[in-house]
mmCIF file of C-alpha atoms and ligand atoms in Angstrom:
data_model
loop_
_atom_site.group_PDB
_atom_site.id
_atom_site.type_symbol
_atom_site.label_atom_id
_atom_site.label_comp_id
_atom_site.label_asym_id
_atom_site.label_seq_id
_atom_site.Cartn_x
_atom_site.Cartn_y
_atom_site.Cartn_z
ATOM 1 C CA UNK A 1 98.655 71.640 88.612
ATOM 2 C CA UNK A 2 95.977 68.893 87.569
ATOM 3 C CA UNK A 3 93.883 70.723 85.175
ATOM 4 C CA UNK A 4 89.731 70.230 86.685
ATOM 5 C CA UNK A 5 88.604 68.330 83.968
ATOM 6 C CA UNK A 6 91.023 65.652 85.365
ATOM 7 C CA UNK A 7 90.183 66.109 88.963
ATOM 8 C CA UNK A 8 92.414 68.908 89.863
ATOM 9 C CA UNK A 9 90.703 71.693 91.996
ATOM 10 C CA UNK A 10 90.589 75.627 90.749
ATOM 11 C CA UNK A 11 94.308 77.498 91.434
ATOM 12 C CA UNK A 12 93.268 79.943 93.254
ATOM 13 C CA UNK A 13 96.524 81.367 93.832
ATOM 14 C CA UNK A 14 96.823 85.183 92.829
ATOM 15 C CA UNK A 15 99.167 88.199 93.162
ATOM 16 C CA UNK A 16 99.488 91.519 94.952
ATOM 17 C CA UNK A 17 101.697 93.571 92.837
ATOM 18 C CA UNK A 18 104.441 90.576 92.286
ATOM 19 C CA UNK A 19 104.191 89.326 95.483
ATOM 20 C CA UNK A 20 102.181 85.620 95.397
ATOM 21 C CA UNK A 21 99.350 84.770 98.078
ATOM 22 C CA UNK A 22 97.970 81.568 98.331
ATOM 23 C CA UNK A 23 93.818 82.835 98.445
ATOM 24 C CA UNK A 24 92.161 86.004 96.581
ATOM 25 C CA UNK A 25 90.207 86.593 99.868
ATOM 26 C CA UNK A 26 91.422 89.252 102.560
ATOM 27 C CA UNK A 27 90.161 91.104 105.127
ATOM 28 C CA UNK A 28 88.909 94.822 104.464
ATOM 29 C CA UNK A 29 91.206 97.607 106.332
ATOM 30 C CA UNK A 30 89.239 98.445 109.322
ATOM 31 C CA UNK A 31 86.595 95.478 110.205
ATOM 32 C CA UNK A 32 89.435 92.791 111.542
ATOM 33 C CA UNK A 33 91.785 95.408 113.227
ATOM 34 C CA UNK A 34 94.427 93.356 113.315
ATOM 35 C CA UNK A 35 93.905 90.287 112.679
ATOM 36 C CA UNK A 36 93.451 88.965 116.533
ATOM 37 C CA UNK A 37 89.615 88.926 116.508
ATOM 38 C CA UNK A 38 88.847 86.882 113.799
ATOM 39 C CA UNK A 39 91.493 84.608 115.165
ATOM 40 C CA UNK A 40 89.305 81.692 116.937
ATOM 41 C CA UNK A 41 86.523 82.114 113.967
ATOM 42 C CA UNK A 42 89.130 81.053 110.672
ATOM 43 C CA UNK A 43 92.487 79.873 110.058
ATOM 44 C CA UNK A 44 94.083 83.651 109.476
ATOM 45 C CA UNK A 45 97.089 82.142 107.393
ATOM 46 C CA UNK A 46 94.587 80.654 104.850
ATOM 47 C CA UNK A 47 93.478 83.898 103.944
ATOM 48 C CA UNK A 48 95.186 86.060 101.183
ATOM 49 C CA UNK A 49 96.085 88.477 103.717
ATOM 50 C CA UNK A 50 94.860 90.573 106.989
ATOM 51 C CA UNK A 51 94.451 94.184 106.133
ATOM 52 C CA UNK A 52 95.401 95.754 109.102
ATOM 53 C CA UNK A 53 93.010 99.190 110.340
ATOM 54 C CA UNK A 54 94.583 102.247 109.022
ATOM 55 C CA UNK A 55 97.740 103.075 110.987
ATOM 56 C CA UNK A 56 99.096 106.456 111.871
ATOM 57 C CA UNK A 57 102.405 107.982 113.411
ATOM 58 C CA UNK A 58 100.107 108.751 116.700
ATOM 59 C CA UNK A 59 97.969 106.982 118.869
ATOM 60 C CA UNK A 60 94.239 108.390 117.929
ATOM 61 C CA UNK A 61 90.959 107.963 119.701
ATOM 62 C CA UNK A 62 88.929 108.340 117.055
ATOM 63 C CA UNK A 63 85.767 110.556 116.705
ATOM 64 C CA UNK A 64 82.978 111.037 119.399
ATOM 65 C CA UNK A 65 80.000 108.641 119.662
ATOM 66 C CA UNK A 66 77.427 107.780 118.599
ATOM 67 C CA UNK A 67 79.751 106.610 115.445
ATOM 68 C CA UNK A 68 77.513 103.344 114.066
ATOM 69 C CA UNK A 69 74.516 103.819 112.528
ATOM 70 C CA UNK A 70 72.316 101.261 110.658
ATOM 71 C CA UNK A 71 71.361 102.041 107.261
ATOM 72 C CA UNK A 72 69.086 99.938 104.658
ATOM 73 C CA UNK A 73 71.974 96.749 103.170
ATOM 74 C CA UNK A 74 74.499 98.561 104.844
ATOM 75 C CA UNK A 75 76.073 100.329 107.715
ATOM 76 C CA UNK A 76 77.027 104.360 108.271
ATOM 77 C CA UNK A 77 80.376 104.440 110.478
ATOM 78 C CA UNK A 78 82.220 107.372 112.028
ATOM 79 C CA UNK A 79 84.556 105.618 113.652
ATOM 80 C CA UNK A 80 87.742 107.803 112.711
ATOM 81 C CA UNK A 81 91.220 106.546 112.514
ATOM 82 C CA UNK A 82 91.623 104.850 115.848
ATOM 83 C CA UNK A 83 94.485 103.541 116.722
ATOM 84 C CA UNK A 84 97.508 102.606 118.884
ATOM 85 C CA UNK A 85 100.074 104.752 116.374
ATOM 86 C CA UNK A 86 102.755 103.075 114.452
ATOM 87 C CA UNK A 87 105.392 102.392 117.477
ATOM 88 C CA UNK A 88 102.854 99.980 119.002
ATOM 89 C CA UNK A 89 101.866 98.641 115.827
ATOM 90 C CA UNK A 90 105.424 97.939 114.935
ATOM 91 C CA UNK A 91 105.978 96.098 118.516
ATOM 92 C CA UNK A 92 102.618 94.149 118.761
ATOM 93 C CA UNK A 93 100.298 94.321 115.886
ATOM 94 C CA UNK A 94 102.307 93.319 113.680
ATOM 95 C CA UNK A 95 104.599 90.816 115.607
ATOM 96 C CA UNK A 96 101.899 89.134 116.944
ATOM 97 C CA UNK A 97 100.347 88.318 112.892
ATOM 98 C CA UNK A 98 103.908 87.220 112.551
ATOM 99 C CA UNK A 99 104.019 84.820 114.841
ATOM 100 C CA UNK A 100 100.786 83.368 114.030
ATOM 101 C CA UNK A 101 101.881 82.916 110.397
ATOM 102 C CA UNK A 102 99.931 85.279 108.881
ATOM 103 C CA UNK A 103 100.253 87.707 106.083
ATOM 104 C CA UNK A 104 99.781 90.906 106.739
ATOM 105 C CA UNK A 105 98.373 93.772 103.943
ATOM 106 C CA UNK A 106 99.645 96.921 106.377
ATOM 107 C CA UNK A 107 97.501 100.056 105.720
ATOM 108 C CA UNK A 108 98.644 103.736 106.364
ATOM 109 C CA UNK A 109 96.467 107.157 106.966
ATOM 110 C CA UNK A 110 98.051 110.277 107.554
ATOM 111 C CA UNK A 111 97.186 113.891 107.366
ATOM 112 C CA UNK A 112 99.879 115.155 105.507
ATOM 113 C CA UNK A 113 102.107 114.010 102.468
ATOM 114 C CA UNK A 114 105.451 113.719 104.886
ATOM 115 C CA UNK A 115 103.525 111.688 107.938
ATOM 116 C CA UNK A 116 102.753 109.320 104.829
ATOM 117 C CA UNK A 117 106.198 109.145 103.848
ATOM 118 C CA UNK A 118 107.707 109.241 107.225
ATOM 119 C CA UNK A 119 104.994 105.855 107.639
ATOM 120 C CA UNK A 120 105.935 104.101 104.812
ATOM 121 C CA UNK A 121 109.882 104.963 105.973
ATOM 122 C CA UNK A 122 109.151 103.213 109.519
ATOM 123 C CA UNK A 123 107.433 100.193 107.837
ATOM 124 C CA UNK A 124 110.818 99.787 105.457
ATOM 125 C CA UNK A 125 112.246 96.664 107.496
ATOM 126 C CA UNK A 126 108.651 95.536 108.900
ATOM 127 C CA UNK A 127 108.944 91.612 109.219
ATOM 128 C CA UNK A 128 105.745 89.762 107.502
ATOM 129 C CA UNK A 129 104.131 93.028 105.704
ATOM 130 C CA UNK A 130 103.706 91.987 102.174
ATOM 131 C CA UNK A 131 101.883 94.746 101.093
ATOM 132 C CA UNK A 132 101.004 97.888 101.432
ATOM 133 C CA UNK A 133 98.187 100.077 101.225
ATOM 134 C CA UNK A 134 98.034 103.458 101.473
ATOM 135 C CA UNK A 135 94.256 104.824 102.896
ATOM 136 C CA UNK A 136 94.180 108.058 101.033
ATOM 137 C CA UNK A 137 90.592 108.896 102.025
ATOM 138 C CA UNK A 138 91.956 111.520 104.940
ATOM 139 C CA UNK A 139 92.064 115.081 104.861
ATOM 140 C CA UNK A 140 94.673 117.138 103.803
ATOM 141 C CA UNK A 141 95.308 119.609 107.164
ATOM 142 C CA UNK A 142 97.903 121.138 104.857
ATOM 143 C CA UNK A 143 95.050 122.050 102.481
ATOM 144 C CA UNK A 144 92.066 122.972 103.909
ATOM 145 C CA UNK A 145 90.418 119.513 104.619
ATOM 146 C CA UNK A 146 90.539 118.367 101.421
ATOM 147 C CA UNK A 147 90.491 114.477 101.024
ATOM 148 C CA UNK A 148 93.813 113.338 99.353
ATOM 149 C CA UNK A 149 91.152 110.678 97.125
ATOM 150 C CA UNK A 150 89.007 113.204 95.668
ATOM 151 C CA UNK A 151 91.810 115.159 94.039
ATOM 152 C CA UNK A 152 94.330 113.541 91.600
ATOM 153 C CA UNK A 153 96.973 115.760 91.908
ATOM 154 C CA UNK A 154 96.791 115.188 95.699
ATOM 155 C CA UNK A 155 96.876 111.428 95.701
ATOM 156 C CA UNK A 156 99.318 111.127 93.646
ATOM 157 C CA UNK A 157 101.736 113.216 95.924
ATOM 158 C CA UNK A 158 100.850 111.059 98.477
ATOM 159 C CA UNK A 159 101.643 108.152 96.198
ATOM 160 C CA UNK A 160 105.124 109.622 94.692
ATOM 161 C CA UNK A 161 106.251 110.172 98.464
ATOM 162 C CA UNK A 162 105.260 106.777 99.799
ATOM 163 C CA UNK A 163 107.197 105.159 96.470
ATOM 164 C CA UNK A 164 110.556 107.294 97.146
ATOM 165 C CA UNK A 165 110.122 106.022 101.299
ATOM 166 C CA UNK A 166 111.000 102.260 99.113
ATOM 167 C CA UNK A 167 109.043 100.370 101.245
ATOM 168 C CA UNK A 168 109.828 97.232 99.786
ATOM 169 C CA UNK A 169 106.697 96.087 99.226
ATOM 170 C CA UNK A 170 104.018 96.255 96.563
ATOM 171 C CA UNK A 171 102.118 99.547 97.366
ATOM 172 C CA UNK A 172 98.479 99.473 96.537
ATOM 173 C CA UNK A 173 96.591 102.866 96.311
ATOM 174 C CA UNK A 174 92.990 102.574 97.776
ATOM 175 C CA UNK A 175 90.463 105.235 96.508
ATOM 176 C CA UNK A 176 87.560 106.753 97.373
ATOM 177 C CA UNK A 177 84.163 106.655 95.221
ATOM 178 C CA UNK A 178 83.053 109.857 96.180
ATOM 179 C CA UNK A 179 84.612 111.987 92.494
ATOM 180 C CA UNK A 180 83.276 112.308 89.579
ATOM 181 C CA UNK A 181 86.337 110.317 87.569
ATOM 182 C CA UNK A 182 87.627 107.581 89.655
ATOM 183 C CA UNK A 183 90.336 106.779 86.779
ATOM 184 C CA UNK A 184 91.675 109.932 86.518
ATOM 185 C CA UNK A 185 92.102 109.408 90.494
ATOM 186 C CA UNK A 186 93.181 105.908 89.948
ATOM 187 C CA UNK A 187 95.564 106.711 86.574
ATOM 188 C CA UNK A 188 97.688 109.866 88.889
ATOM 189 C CA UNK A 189 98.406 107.026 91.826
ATOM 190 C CA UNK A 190 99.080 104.846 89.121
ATOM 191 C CA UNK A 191 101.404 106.954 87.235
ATOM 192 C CA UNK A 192 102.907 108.011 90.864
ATOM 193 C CA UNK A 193 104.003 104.836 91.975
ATOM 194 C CA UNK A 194 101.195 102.655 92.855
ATOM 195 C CA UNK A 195 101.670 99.186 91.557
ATOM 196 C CA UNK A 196 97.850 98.243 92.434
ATOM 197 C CA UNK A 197 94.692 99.645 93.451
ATOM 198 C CA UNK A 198 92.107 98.913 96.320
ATOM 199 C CA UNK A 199 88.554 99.715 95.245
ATOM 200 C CA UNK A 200 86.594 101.363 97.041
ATOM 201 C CA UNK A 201 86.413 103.048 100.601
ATOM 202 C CA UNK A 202 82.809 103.753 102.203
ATOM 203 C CA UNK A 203 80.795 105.973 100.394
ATOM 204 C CA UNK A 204 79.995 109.342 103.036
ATOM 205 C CA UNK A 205 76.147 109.255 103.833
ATOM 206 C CA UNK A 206 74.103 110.221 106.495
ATOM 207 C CA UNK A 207 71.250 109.684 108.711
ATOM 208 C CA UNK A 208 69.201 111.743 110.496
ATOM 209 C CA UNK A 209 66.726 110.444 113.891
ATOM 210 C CA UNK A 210 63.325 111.834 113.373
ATOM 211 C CA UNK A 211 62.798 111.697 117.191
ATOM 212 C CA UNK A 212 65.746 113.437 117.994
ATOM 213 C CA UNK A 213 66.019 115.471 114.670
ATOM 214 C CA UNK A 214 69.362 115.541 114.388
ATOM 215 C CA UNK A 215 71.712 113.569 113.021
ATOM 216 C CA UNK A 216 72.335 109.785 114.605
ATOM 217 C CA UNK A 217 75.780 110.117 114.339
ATOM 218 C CA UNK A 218 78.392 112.801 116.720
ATOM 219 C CA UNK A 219 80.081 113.472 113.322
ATOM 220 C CA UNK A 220 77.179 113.964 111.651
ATOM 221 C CA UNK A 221 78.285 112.273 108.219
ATOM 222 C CA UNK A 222 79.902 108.582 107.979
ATOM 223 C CA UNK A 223 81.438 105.953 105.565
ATOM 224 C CA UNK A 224 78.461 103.921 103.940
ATOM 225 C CA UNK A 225 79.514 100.007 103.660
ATOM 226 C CA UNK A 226 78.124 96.931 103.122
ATOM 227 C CA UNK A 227 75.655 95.483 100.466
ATOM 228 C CA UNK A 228 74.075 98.703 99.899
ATOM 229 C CA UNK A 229 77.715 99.883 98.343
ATOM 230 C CA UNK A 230 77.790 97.041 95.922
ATOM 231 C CA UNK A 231 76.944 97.966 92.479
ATOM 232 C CA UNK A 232 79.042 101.530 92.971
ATOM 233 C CA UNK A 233 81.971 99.490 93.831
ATOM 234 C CA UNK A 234 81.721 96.901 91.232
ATOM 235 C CA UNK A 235 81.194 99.724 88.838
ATOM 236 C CA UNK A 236 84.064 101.402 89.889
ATOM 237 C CA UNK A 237 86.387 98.090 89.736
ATOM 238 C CA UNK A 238 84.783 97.658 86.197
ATOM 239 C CA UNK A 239 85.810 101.403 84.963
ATOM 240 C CA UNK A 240 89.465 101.202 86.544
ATOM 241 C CA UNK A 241 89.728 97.666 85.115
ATOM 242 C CA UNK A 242 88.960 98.802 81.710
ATOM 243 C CA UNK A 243 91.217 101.732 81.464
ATOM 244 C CA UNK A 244 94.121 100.039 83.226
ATOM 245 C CA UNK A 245 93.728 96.167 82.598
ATOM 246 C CA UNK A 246 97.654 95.433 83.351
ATOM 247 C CA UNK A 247 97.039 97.005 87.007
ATOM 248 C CA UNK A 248 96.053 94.695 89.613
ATOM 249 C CA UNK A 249 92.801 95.733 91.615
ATOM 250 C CA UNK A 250 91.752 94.631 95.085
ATOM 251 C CA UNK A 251 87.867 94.714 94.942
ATOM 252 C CA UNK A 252 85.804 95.490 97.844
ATOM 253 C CA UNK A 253 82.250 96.781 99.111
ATOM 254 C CA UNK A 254 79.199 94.677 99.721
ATOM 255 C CA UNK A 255 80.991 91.491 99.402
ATOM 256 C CA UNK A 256 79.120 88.486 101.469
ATOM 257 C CA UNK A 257 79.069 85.715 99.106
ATOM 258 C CA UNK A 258 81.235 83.725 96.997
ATOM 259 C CA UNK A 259 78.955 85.015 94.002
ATOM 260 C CA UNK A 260 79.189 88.395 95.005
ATOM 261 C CA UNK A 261 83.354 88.014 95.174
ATOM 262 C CA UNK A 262 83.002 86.285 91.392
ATOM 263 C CA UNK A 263 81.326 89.455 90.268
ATOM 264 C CA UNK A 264 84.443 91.645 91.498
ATOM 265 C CA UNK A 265 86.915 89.072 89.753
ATOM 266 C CA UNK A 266 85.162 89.059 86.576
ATOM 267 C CA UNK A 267 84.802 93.167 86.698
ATOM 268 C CA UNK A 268 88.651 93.110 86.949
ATOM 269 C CA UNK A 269 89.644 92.227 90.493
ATOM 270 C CA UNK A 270 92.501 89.834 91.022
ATOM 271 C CA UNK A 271 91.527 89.868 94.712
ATOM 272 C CA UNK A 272 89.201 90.747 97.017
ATOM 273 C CA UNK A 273 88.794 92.393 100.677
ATOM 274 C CA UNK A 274 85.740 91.600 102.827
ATOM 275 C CA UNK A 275 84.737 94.604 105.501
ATOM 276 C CA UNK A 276 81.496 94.680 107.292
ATOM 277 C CA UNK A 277 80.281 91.060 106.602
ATOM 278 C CA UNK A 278 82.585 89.570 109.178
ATOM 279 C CA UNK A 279 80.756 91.786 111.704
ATOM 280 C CA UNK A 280 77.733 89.375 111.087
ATOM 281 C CA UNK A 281 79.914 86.269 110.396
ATOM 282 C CA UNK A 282 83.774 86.584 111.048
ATOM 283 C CA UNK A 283 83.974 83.605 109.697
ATOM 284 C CA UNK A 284 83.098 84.917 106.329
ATOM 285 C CA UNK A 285 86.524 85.244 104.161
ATOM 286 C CA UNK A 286 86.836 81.821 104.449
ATOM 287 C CA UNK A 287 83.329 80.629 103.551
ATOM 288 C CA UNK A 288 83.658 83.476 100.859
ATOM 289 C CA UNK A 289 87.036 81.660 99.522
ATOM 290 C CA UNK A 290 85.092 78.296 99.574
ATOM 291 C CA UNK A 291 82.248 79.739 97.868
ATOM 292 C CA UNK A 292 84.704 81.749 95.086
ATOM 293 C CA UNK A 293 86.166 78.243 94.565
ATOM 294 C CA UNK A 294 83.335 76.133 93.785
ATOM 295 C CA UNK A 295 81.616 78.774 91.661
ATOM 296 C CA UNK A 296 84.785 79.008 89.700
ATOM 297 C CA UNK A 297 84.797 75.124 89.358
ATOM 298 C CA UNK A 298 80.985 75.570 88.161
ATOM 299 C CA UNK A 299 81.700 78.501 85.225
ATOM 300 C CA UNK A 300 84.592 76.152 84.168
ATOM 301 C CA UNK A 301 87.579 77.860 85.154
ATOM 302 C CA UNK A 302 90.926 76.104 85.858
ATOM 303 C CA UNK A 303 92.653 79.305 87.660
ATOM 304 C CA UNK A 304 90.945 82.473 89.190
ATOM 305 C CA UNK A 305 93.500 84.088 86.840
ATOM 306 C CA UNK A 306 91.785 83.075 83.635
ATOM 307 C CA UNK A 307 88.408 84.844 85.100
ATOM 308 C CA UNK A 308 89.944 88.068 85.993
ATOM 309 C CA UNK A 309 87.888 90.741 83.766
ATOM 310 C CA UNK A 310 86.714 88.405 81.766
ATOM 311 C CA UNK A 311 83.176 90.237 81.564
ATOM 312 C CA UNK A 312 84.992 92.960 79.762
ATOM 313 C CA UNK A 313 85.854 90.581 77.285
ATOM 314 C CA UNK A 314 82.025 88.659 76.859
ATOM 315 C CA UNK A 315 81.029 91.775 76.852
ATOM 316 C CA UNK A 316 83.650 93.345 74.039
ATOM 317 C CA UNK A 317 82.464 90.050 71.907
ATOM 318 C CA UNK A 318 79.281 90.831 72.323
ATOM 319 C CA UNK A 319 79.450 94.065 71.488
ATOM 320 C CA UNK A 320 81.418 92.859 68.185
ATOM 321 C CA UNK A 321 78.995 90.669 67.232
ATOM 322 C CA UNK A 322 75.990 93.127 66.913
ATOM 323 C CA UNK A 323 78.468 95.553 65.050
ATOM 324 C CA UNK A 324 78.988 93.022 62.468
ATOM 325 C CA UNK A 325 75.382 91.726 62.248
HETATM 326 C C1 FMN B 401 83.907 100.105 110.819
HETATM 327 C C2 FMN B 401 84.724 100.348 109.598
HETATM 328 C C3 FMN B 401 86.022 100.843 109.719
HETATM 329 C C4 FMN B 401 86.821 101.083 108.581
HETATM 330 N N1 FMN B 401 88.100 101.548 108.736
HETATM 331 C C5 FMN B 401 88.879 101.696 107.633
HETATM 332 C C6 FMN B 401 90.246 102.090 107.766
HETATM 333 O O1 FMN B 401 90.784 102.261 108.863
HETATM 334 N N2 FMN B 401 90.972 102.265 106.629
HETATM 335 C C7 FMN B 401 90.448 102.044 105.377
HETATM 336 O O2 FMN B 401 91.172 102.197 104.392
HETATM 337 N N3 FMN B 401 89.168 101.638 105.232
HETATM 338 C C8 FMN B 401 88.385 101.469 106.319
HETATM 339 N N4 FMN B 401 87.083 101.030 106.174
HETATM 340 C C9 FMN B 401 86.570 100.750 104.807
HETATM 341 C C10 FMN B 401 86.660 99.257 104.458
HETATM 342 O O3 FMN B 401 87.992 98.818 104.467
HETATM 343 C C11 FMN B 401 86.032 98.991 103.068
HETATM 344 O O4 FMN B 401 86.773 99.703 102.090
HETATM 345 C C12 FMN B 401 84.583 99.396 102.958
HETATM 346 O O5 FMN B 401 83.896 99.203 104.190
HETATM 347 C C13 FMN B 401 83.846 98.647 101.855
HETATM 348 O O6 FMN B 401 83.863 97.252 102.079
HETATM 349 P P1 FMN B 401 82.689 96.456 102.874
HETATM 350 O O7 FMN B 401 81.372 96.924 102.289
HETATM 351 O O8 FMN B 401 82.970 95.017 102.653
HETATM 352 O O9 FMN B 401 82.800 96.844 104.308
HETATM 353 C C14 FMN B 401 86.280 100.807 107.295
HETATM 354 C C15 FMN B 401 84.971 100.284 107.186
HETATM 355 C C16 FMN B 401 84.206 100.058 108.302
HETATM 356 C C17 FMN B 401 82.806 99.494 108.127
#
């Protein structure tokens, strides 16, 4: 590589688990389903990957409707785990990002530790799945309801059982912000199995119509995103970062500028997912990329790799300095 004080542009290459991608930019599970829709609005193998929506075993409708809601810098949603199941994932979905050349990030939800395994088990010989990551922001029907995320014994039974499936792949963990202790969260999927971690799912919020008086959406209570999400989500990249800087984090929440990306990379983030901004602009991983770049270029960096957590380390010298002064 030409270094950029010679005229070289930034490297921008970058790493999920072991495996290389050629951009730090992906979609966020969910807001691309997969892949197809954002299609005629960017060039889909440019990006780092497609994060596919959250697959299951079964085809699911997802919850009743009303399940959008607007919300101030952000969005409520309720949409549920929709989907076409894993058979018709396996013989379309994923063919079809395949043949276009793409890279595909698969994600998995399940209600129970073994449909999690018995996922990650079907996805063993998946052609172009580079990743995967493993949505553990479902309830447990096994256990009352209780979200996998918000307890670390829980996740990381999810996490052991998806590592002895041997996917194959690099398995990232994605966690909810809704605990007290994301690292202790974070550390149990870690010390499962997880080589990586995807930071964070929506935030559950609500909003009630004063006309109506009762709440705007069927399900009453929905994932927060957007904007509005920002700050929780850097701080939670920041806090995992710092406790675990040899495991690789894919940043998300908020993210609708190169600038905004930056601040994930420097919390920590070796890559980064964008959700609800391509609702507004699909084009906006790739003008995100293009933004990263530049900004990069700007602050003096040869490689995104050299700026990953490196506020941890301004700030550590800073911190140093007024000790000794
Ligand atoms: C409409 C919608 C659907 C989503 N579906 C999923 C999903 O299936 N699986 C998942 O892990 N996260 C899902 N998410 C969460 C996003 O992947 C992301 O973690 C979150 O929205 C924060 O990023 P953002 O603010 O850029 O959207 C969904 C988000 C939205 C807005």
């Amino acid at each position: 590589m030409i270094p950029r004080a010679l005229g070289g542009v930034v490297d921008m290459r970058t790493t999920l688990g072991l495996t290389p991608i050629p951009s730090p930019v992906l979609t966020a599970s969910g807001c691309a389903a997969a892949g197809r829709e954002l299609d005629p609005f960017l060039d889909l193998t440019a990006l780092g990957a497609v994060v596919t929506k959250s697959v299951q075993l079964r085809a699911r409708s997802g919850r009743p409707t009303p399940r959008m809601a607007e919300t101030p810098s952000g969005m409520l949603n309720s949409i549920g785990l929709q989907g076409p199941g894993i058979e018709a994932f396996l013989a379309t979905d994923l063919p079809w990002l395949v043949r276009r050349g793409a890279r595909a990030m698969v994600s998995i939800a399940g209600g129970s530790v073994e449909e999690y395994a018995e996922l990650a088990t079907r996805l063993r010989t998946a052609a172009g799945m580079i990743a995967l990551e493993v949505n553990i922001s479902c309830p447990n029907v096994e256990s009352r309801g209780e979200v996998f995320a918000c307890d670390p014994a829980a996740a990381a039974s999810v996490l052991a059982a998806v590592r002895s499936a041997d996917p194959g792949v690099p398995i990232y963990a994605k966690l909810s912000p809704d605990v007290t202790d994301i690292v202790s969260v974070a550390r149990a999927c870690v010390e499962a199995g997880a080589d990586g971690l995807s930071a964070i799912n929506t935030l559950l919020g609500m909003v009630i119509d004063t006309d109506t008086l009762r709440p705007v959406l069927a399900a009453e209570t929905g994932g927060l995103s957007g904007p509005a999400i920002r700050p929780v989500a850097l701080r939670c990249v920041w806090q995992i970062h710092r406790a675990m800087p040899a495991v690789p984090i894919l940043g998300m929440g908020g993210i609708r500028t190169g600038a905004d990306a930056f601040q994930f990379v420097l919390a920590g983030a070796s890559a980064v997912s964008v959700g609800t901004a391509v609702f507004g602009d699909p084009s906006a991983p790739a003008r995100i990329a293009h933004e990263l770049a530049q900004i990069l270029a700007r602050k003096g960096f040869d490689r995104i790799s050299d700026a990953v957590g490196f506020a941890h380390r301004v700030a550590a010298h800073a911190e140093a300095n007024q000790v000794s002064g």
